[in-house]
Coordinates of C-alpha atoms in Angstrom, one line a residue:
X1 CA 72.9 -55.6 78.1
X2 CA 72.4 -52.0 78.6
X3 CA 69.4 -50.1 78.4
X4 CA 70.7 -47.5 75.0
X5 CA 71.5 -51.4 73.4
X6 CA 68.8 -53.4 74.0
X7 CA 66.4 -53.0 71.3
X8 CA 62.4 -52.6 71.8
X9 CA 61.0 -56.2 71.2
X10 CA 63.6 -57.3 73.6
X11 CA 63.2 -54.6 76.3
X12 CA 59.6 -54.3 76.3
X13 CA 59.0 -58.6 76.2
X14 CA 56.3 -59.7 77.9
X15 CA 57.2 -61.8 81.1
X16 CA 53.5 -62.8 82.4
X17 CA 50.4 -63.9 80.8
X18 CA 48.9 -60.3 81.7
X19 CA 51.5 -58.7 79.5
X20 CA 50.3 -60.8 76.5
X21 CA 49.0 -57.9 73.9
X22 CA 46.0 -59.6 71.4
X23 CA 45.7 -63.3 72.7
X24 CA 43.1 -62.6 75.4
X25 CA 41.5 -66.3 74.6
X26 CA 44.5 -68.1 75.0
X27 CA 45.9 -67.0 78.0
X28 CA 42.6 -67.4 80.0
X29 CA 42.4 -71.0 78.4
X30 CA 46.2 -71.3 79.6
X31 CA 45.7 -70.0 82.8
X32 CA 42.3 -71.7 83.7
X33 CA 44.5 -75.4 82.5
X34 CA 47.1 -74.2 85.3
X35 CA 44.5 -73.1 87.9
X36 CA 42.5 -76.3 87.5
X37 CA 45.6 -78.5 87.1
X38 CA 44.4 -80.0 84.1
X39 CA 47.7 -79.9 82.0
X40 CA 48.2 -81.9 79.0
X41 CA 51.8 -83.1 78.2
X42 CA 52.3 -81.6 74.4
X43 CA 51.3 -78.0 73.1
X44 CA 51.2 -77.0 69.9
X45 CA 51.2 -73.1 69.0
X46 CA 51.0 -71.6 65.5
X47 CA 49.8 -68.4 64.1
X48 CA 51.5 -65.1 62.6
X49 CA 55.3 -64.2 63.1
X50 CA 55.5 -61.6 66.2
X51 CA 51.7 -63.0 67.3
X52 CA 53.4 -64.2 70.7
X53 CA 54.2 -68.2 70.2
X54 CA 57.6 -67.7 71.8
X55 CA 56.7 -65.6 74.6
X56 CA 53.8 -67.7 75.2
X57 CA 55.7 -70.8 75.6
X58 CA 58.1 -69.3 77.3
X59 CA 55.5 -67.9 80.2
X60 CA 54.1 -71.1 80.1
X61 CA 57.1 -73.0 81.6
X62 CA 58.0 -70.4 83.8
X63 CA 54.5 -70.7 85.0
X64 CA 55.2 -74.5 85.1
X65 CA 58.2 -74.7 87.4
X66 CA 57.8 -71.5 89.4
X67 CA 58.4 -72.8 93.4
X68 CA 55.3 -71.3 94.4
X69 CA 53.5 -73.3 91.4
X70 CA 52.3 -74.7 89.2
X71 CA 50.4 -71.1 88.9
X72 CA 49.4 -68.9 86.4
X73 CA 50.9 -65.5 87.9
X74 CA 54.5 -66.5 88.3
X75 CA 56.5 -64.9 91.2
X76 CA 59.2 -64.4 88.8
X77 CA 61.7 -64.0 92.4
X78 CA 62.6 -67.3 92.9
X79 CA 65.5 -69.3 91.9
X80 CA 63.7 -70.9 89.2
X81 CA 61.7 -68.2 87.3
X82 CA 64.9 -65.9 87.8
X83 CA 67.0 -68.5 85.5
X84 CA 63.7 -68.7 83.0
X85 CA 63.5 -65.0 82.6
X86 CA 67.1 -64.7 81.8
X87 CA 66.5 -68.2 79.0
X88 CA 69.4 -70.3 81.1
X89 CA 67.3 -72.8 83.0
X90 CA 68.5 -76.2 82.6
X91 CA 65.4 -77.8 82.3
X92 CA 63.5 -76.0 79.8
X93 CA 65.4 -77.3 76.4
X94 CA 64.6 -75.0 73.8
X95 CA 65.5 -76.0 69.9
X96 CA 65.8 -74.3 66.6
X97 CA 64.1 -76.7 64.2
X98 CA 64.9 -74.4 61.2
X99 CA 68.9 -75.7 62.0
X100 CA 68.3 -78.9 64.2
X101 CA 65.9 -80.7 61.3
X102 CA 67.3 -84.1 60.7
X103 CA 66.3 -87.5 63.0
X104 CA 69.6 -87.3 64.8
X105 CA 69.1 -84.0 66.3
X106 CA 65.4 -85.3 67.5
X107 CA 66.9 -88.5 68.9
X108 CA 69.2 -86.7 71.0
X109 CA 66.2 -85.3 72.4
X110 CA 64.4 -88.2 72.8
X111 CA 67.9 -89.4 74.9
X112 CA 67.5 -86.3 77.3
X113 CA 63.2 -87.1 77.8
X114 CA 64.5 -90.4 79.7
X115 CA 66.6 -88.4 82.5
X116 CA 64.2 -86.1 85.1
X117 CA 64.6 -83.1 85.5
X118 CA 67.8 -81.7 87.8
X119 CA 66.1 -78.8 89.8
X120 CA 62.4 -78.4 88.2
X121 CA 59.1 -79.9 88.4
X122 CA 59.1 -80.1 84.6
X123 CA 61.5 -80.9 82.2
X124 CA 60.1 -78.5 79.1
X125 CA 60.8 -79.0 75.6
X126 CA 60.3 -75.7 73.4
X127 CA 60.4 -76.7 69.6
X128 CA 60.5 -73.6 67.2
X129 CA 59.6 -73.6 63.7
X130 CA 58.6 -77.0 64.3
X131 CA 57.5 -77.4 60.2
X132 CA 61.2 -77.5 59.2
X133 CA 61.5 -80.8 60.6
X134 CA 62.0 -83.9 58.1
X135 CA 59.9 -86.1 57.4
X136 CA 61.9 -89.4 59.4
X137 CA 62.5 -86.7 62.2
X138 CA 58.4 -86.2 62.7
X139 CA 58.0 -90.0 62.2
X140 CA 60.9 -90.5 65.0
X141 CA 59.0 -88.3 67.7
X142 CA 55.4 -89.6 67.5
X143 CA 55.9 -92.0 70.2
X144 CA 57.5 -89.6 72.8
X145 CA 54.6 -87.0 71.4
X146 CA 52.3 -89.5 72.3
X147 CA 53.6 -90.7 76.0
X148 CA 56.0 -88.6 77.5
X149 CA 57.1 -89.6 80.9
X150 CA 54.6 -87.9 83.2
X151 CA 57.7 -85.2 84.2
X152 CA 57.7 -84.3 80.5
X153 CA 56.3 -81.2 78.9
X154 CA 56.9 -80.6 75.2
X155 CA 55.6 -77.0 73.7
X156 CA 55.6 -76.6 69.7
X157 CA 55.9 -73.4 68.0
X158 CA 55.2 -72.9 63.9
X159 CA 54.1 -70.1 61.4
X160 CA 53.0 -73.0 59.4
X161 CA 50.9 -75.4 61.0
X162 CA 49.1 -76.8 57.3
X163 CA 53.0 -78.3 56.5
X164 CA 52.6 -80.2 59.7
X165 CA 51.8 -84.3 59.2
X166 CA 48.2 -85.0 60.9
X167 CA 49.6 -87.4 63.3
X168 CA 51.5 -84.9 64.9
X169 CA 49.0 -82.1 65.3
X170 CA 46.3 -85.2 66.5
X171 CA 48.6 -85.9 69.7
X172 CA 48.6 -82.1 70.8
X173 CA 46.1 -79.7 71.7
X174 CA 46.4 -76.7 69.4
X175 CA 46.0 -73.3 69.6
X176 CA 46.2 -70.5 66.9
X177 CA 47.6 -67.4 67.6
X178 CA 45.5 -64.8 65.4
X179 CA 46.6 -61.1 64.2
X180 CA 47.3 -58.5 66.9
X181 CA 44.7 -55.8 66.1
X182 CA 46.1 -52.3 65.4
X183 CA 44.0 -50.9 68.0
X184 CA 46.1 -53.3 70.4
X185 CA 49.4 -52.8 69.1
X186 CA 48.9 -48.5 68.7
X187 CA 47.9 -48.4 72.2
X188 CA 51.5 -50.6 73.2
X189 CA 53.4 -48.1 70.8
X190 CA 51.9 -45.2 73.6
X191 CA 52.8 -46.4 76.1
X192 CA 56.6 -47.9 75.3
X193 CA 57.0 -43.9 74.1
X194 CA 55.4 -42.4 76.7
X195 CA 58.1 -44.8 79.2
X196 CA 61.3 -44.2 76.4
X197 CA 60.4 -40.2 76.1
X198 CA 60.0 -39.8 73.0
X199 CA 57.2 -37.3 71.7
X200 CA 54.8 -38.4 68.8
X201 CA 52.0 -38.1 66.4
X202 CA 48.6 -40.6 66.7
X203 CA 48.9 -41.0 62.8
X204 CA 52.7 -41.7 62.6
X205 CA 51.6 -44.2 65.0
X206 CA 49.0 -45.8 62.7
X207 CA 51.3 -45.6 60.1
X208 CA 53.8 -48.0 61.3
X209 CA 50.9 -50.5 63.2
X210 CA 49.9 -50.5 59.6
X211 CA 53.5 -51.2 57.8
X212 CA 53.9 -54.2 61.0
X213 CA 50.7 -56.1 59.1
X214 CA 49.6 -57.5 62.5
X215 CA 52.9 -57.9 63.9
X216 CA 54.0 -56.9 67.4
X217 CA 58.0 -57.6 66.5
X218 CA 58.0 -56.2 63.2
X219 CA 55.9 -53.1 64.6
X220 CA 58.8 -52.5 67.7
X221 CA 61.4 -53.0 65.0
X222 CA 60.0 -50.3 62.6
X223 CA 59.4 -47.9 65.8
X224 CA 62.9 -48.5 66.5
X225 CA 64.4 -47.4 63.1
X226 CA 61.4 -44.5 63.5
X227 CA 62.8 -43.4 66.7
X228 CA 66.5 -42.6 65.2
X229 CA 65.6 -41.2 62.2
X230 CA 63.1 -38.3 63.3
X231 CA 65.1 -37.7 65.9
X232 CA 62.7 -38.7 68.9
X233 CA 59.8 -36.9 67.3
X234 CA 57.5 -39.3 65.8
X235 CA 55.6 -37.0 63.1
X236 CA 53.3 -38.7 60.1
X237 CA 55.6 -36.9 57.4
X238 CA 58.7 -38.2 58.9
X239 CA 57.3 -42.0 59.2
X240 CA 56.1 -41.8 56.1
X241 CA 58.8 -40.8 53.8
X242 CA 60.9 -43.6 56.0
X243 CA 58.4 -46.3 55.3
X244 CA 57.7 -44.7 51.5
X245 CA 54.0 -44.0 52.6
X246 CA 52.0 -41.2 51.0
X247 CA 50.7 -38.7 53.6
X248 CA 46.8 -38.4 54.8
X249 CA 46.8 -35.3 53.0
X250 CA 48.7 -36.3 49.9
X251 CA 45.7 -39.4 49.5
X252 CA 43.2 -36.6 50.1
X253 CA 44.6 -34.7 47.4
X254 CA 44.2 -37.4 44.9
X255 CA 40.7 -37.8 45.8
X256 CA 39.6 -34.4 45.5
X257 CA 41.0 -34.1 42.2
X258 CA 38.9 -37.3 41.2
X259 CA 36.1 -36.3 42.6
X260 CA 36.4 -32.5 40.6
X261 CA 37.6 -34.4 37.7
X262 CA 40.2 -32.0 37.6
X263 CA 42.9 -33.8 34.9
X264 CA 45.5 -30.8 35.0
X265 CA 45.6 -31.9 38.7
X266 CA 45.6 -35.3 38.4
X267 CA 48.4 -35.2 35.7
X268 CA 50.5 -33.4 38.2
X269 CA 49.6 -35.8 41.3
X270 CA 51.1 -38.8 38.7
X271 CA 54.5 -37.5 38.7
X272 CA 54.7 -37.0 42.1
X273 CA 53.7 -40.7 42.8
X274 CA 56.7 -41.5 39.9
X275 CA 59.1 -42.2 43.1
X276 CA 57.0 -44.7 44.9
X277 CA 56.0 -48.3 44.4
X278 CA 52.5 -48.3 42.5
X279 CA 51.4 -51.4 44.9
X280 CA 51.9 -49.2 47.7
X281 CA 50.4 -46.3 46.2
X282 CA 46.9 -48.5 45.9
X283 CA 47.0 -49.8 49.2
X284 CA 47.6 -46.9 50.9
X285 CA 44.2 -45.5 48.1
X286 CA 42.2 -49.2 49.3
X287 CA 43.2 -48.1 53.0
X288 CA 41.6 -44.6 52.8
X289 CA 38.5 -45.5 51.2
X290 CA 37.9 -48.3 53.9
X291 CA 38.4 -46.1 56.4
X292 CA 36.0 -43.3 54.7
X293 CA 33.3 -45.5 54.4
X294 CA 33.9 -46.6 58.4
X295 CA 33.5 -43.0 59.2
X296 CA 30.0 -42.4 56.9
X297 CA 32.0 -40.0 54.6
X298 CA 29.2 -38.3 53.0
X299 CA 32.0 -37.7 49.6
X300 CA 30.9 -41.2 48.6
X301 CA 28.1 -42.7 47.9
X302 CA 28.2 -46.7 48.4
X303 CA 28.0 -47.2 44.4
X304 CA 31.0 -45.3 44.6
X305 CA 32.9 -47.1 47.2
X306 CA 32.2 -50.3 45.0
X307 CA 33.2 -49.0 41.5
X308 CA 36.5 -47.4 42.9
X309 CA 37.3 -50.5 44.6
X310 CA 36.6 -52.7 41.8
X311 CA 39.0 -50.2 39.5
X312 CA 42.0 -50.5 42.5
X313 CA 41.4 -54.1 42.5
X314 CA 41.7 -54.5 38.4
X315 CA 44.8 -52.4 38.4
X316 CA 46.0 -54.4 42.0
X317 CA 45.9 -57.4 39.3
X318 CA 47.5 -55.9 36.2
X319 CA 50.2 -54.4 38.2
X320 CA 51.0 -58.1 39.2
X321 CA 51.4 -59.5 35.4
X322 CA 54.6 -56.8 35.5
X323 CA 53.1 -54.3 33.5
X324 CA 54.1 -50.5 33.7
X325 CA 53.2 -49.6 37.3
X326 CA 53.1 -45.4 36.2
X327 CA 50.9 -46.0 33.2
X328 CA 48.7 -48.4 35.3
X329 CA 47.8 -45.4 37.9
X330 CA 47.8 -43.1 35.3
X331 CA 45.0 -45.2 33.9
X332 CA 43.4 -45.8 37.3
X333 CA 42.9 -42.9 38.1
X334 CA 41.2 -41.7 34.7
X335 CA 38.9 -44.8 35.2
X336 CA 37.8 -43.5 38.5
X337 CA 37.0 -40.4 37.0
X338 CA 34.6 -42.4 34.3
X339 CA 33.2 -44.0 37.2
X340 CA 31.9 -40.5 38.7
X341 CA 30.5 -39.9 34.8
X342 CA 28.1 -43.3 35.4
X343 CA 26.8 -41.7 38.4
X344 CA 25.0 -39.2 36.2
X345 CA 23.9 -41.2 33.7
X346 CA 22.3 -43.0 36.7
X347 CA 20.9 -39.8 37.7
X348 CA 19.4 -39.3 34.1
X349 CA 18.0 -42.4 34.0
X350 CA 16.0 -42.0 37.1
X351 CA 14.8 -38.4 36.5
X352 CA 13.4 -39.6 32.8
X353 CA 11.7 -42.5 34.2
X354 CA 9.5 -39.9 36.5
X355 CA 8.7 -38.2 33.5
X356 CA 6.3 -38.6 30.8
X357 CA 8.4 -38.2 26.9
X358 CA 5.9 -36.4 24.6
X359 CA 7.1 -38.0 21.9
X360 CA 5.6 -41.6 23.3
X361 CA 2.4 -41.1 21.8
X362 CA 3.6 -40.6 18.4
X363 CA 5.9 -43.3 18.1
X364 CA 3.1 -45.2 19.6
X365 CA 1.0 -44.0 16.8
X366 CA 3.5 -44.6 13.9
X367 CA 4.1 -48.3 15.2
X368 CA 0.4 -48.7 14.7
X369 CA 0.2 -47.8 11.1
X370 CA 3.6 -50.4 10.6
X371 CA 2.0 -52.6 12.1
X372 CA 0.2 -54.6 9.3
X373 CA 3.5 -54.6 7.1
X374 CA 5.3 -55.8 10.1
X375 CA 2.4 -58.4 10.7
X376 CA 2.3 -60.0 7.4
X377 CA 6.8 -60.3 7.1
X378 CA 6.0 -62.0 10.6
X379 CA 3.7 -64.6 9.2
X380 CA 5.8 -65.6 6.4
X381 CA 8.9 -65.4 8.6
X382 CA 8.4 -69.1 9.9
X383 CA 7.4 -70.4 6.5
X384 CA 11.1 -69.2 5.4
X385 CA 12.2 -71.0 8.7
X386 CA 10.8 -74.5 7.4
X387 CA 12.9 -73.9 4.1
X388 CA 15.9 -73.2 6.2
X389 CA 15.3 -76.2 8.3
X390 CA 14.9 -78.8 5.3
X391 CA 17.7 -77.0 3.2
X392 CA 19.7 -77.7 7.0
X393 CA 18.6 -81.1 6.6
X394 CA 19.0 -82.1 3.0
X395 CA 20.1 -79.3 0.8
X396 CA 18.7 -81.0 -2.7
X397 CA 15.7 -81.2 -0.5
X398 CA 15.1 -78.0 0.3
X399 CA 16.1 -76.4 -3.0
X400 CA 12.8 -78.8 -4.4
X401 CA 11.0 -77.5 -1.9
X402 CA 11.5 -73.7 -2.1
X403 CA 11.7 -74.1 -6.6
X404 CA 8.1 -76.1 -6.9
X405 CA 6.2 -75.2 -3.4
X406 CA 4.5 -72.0 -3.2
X407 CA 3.3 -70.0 -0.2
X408 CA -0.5 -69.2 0.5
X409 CA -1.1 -68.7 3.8
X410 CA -1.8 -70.3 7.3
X411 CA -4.8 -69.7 8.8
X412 CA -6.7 -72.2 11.8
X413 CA -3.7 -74.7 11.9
X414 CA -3.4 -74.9 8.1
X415 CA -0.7 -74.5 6.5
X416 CA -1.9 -74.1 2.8
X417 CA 0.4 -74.5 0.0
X418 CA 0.6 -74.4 -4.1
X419 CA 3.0 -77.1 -5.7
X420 CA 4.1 -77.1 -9.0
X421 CA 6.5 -80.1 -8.4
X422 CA 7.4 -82.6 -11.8
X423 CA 7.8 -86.4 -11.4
X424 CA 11.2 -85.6 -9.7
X425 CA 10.9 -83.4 -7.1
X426 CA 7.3 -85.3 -6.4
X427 CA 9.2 -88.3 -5.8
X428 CA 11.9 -86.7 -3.8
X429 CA 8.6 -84.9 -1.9
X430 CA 7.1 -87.9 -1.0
X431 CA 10.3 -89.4 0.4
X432 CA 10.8 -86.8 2.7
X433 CA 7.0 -86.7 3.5
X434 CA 8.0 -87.2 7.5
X435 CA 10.4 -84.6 7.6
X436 CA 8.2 -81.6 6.2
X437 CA 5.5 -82.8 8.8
X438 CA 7.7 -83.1 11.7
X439 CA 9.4 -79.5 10.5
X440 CA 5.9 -77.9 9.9
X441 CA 4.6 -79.1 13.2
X442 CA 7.9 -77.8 15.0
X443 CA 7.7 -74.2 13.3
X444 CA 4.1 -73.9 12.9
X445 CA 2.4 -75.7 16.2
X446 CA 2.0 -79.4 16.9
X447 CA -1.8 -79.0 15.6
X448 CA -0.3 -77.5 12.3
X449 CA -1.9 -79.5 9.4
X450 CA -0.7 -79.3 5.5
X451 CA -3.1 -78.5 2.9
X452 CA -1.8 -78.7 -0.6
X453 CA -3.9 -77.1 -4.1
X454 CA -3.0 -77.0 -7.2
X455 CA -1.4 -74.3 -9.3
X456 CA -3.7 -73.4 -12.1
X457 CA -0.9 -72.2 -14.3
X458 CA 1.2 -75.1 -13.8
X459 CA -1.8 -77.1 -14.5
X460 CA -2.6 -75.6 -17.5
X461 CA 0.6 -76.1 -19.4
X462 CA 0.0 -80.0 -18.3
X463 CA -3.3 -80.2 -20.0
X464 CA -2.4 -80.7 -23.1
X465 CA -0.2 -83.9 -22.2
X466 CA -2.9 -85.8 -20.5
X467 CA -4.6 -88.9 -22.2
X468 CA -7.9 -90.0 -22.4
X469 CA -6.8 -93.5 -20.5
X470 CA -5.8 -91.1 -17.5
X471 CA -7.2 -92.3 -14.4
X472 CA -9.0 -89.5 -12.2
X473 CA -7.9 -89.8 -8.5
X474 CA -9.4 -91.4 -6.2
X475 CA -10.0 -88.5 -4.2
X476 CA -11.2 -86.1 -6.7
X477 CA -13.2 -83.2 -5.1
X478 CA -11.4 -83.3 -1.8
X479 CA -8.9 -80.2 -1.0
X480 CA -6.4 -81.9 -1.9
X481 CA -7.4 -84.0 -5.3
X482 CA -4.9 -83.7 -8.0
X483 CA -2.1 -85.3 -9.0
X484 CA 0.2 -83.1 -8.0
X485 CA -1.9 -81.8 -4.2
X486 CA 0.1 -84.0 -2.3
X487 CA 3.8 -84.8 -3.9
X488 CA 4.8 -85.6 -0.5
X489 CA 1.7 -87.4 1.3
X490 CA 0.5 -89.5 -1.4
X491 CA 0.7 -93.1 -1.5
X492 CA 1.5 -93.0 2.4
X493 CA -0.4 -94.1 5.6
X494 CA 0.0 -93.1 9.5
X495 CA 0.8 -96.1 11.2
X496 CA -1.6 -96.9 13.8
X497 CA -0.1 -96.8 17.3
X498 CA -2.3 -99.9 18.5
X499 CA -1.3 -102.0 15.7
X500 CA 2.6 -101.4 16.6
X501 CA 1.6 -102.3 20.0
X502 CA 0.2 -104.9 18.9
X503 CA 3.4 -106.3 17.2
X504 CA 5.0 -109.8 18.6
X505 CA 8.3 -107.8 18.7
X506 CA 7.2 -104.9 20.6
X507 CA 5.6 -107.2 23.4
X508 CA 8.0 -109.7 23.4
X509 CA 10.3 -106.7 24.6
X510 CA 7.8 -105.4 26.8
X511 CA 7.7 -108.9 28.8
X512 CA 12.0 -108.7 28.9
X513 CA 12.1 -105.2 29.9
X514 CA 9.2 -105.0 32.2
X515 CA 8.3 -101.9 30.7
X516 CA 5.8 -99.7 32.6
X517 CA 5.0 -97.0 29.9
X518 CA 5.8 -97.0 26.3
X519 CA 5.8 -94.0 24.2
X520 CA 5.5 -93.7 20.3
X521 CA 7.9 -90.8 18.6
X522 CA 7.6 -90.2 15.0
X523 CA 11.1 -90.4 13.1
X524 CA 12.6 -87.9 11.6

């Protein structure tokens, strides 16, 4: 192939473990295995397209079967590495599992592991895009996987090792080819120019190590197709109107015009951006602001950094539920301007709370004279929250309870109370007896106690309807004497807690349970 043919990932292939750009840990592992001769018969590689799998397995064998081997810095002179470098050795088999998927095609290989090799030390298996493989064909090379012949080597090659079965990846040892680093890959760009001629600009450089997302091939394609079309004159506008990149300068513009919440400006920046792809438009925003806060950019504060993120982020998301990409900037970039505002309002906050308001004494002295009123609607507020809870409970309940009991006051855990209730609601009263307690003790304190008097008008219009045959009550003179004190506590007794544990029942159930501690609850 000539040289003006042969493209750049082909041309510029590495051919020794030295010439291995970003996989510094796996080539010294490599090499120490060689050095040491402490091989292992099956390999598996995985990691990013471009990362080097190929050209790592490909070093590997020639490293295998060189004459003055095994070594780890091939001669690449003799007979065999001479047929390796130009992929037409007869021993190392290499196979397309994307095409060759199905059990046949892996028992034809498992027919060529039974011959030795015809001219190596090795007879080398190279898989590629091992994943493709069926499921039967994975099941059908376990065993050789397992225990190749001792003259076997078998080398594995995927993008995605996670679709690989466990068994497989248990009878190789694996390693995982991460992303070249840009540094890496910019400073292989420099020198592939500096050898092909061609004049260019650090940033156009950047640019396309960018575009190659960690990709050695994909970055020599791109520099390819750069090359032709500016003309062997790599400059950062040229590379990126081909890749449909917004300039440095054109990302600082946009900035600037947040950051001077300039809208006339920012308007005209939006139809400009009309002819690229909004997602690229925010990566390439994401892209700057990481590499401003790198470099300490004293524009930003960090508060800033995170809102403006946040915002790209938000819109990142919308833009993926197909909504309008122009609007969507259009919108982001307002919302970064509102995010500038908050930085003020920050600033306003923190210069008031070093200051003393003169208007804090006099709305401390106006709370003070509302603060009686507000006192006494806050007593009587949980008196309105025991109606609400028996009206919650039982609503003919607490519509007898709010019509014929009367609110006096509570004062030292008493709760003291008018009634006015007829033989109805008294009845209804003393049913419920448990319930107002167990309320009044929730709203008003477990020590709350109930006190009931009488209503003196309510009595009065009674007075006339007593007869002489009426028996006083038993507890005349005490707070609560009258027959209408206590509608709800009269004719009822607290159980004593002793006397239920006392009952057969109760220990009977204490022997069967074996209980340690047993507590008493009222119910409600």
């Amino acid at each position: 192939m000539s040289k003006n043919s042969t493209v750049l990932a082909l041309k510029y292939r590495p051919s020794s473990f030295n010439e291995l750009i970003g996989q510094d840990s796996i080539t010294k592992t490599l090499t120490k295995a060689i050095e040491a001769k402490r091989l292992s018969h099956a390999y598996l590689f995985s990691g990013l397209r471009g990362s080097g799998k190929t050209s790592t397995a490909r070093i590997f064998s020639k490293a295998l079967i060189c004459e003055h081997g095994p070594t780890s810095t091939p001669c690449n002179e003799c007979l065999n590495c001479t047929l390796a470098n130009e992929n037409r050795h007869i021993d190392i088999i290499e196979m397309d599992a994307a095409s060759s998927r199905k059990i046949d095609d892996i028992r034809d290989l498992i027919e060529q592991v039974k011959y030795r090799p015809n001219s190596a030390r090795f007879k080398i298996f190279i898989i590629d895009e091992v994943h493709m493989l069926t499921k039967e064909a994975f099941n059908a090379l376990l065993k050789t996987l397992e225990e190749p012949p001792p003259y076997v080597k078998i080398i594995l090659a995927t993008t995605d090792p996670l679709k690989l079965p466990a068994t497989i990846i248990s009878r190789t040892q694996h390693f995982r080819f991460k992303q070249i680093p840009s540094s890496c890959i910019i400073t292989h760009l420099e020198e592939i120019l500096k050898k092909e001629e061609v004049l260019f600009e650090l940033e156009a450089l950047q640019m396309l190590s960018k575009a190659g997302g960690g990709s050695l091939r994909d970055t020599l394609t791109l520099l390819d197709q750069a090359i032709l079309y500016s003309n062997q004159n790599l400059k950062a506008d040229d590379i990126a109107s081909m890749l449909g990149l917004l300039t440095p300068e054109e990302i600082g513009n946009i900035f600037d015009a947040i950051l001077q919440k300039d809208s006339k400006e920012i308007f005209k920046l939006i139809k400009e951006f009309e002819e690229y792809e909004p997602e690229v438009v925010i990566d390439e925003l994401i892209d700057y602001l990481k590499d401003r806060f790198f470099e300490e950019d004293s524009k930003f504060s960090t508060l800033i950094y995170e809102r403006f993120f946040r915002i790209l982020s938000e819109t990142r998301q919308l833009l993926s539920l197909n909504a309008d990409g122009n609007f969507a900037l259009a919108l982001l970039f307002f919302k970064m301007v509102e995010a500038l505002k908050l930085k003020d309002i920050q600033e306003l906050i923190d210069s008031f709370e070093n200051k003393e308001l003169p208007k804090l004494q006099k709305d401390e002295t106006s709370a003070s004279f509302q603060a009686p009123a507000q006192k006494q609607k806050d007593e009587k507020s949980p008196y309105k929250t025991l109606v609400a809870k028996l009206y919650d409970r039982d609503f003919d309940l607490g519509e007898c309870f709010e019509k014929e009991i009367s609110f006096i006051s509570y004062e030292d855990d008493i709760l003291k109370l008018s009634s006015r209730a007829g033989e109805k609601c008294k009845q209804k009263l003393r049913n419920a007896s448990s319930i107002i307690k167990h309320f009044s003790k929730e709203v008003f304190g477990l020590e709350a106690r109930i006190e009931i008097v009488q209503d003196e008008e309510f009595e009065k219009e009674l007075a006339p309807k007593k007869t002489v045959e009426e028996k006083p009550a038993e507890n005349e003179g005490a707070p609560n004497a009258g027959c209408v004190t206590a509608p709800f506590e009269e004719g009822l007794t607290e159980l004593d807690p002793n006397n239920i544990l006392n009952d057969p029942f109760i220990q009977k159930a204490s022997e069967l349970f074996d209980a340690k501690k047993i507590e008493i609850h009222p119910k409600v």
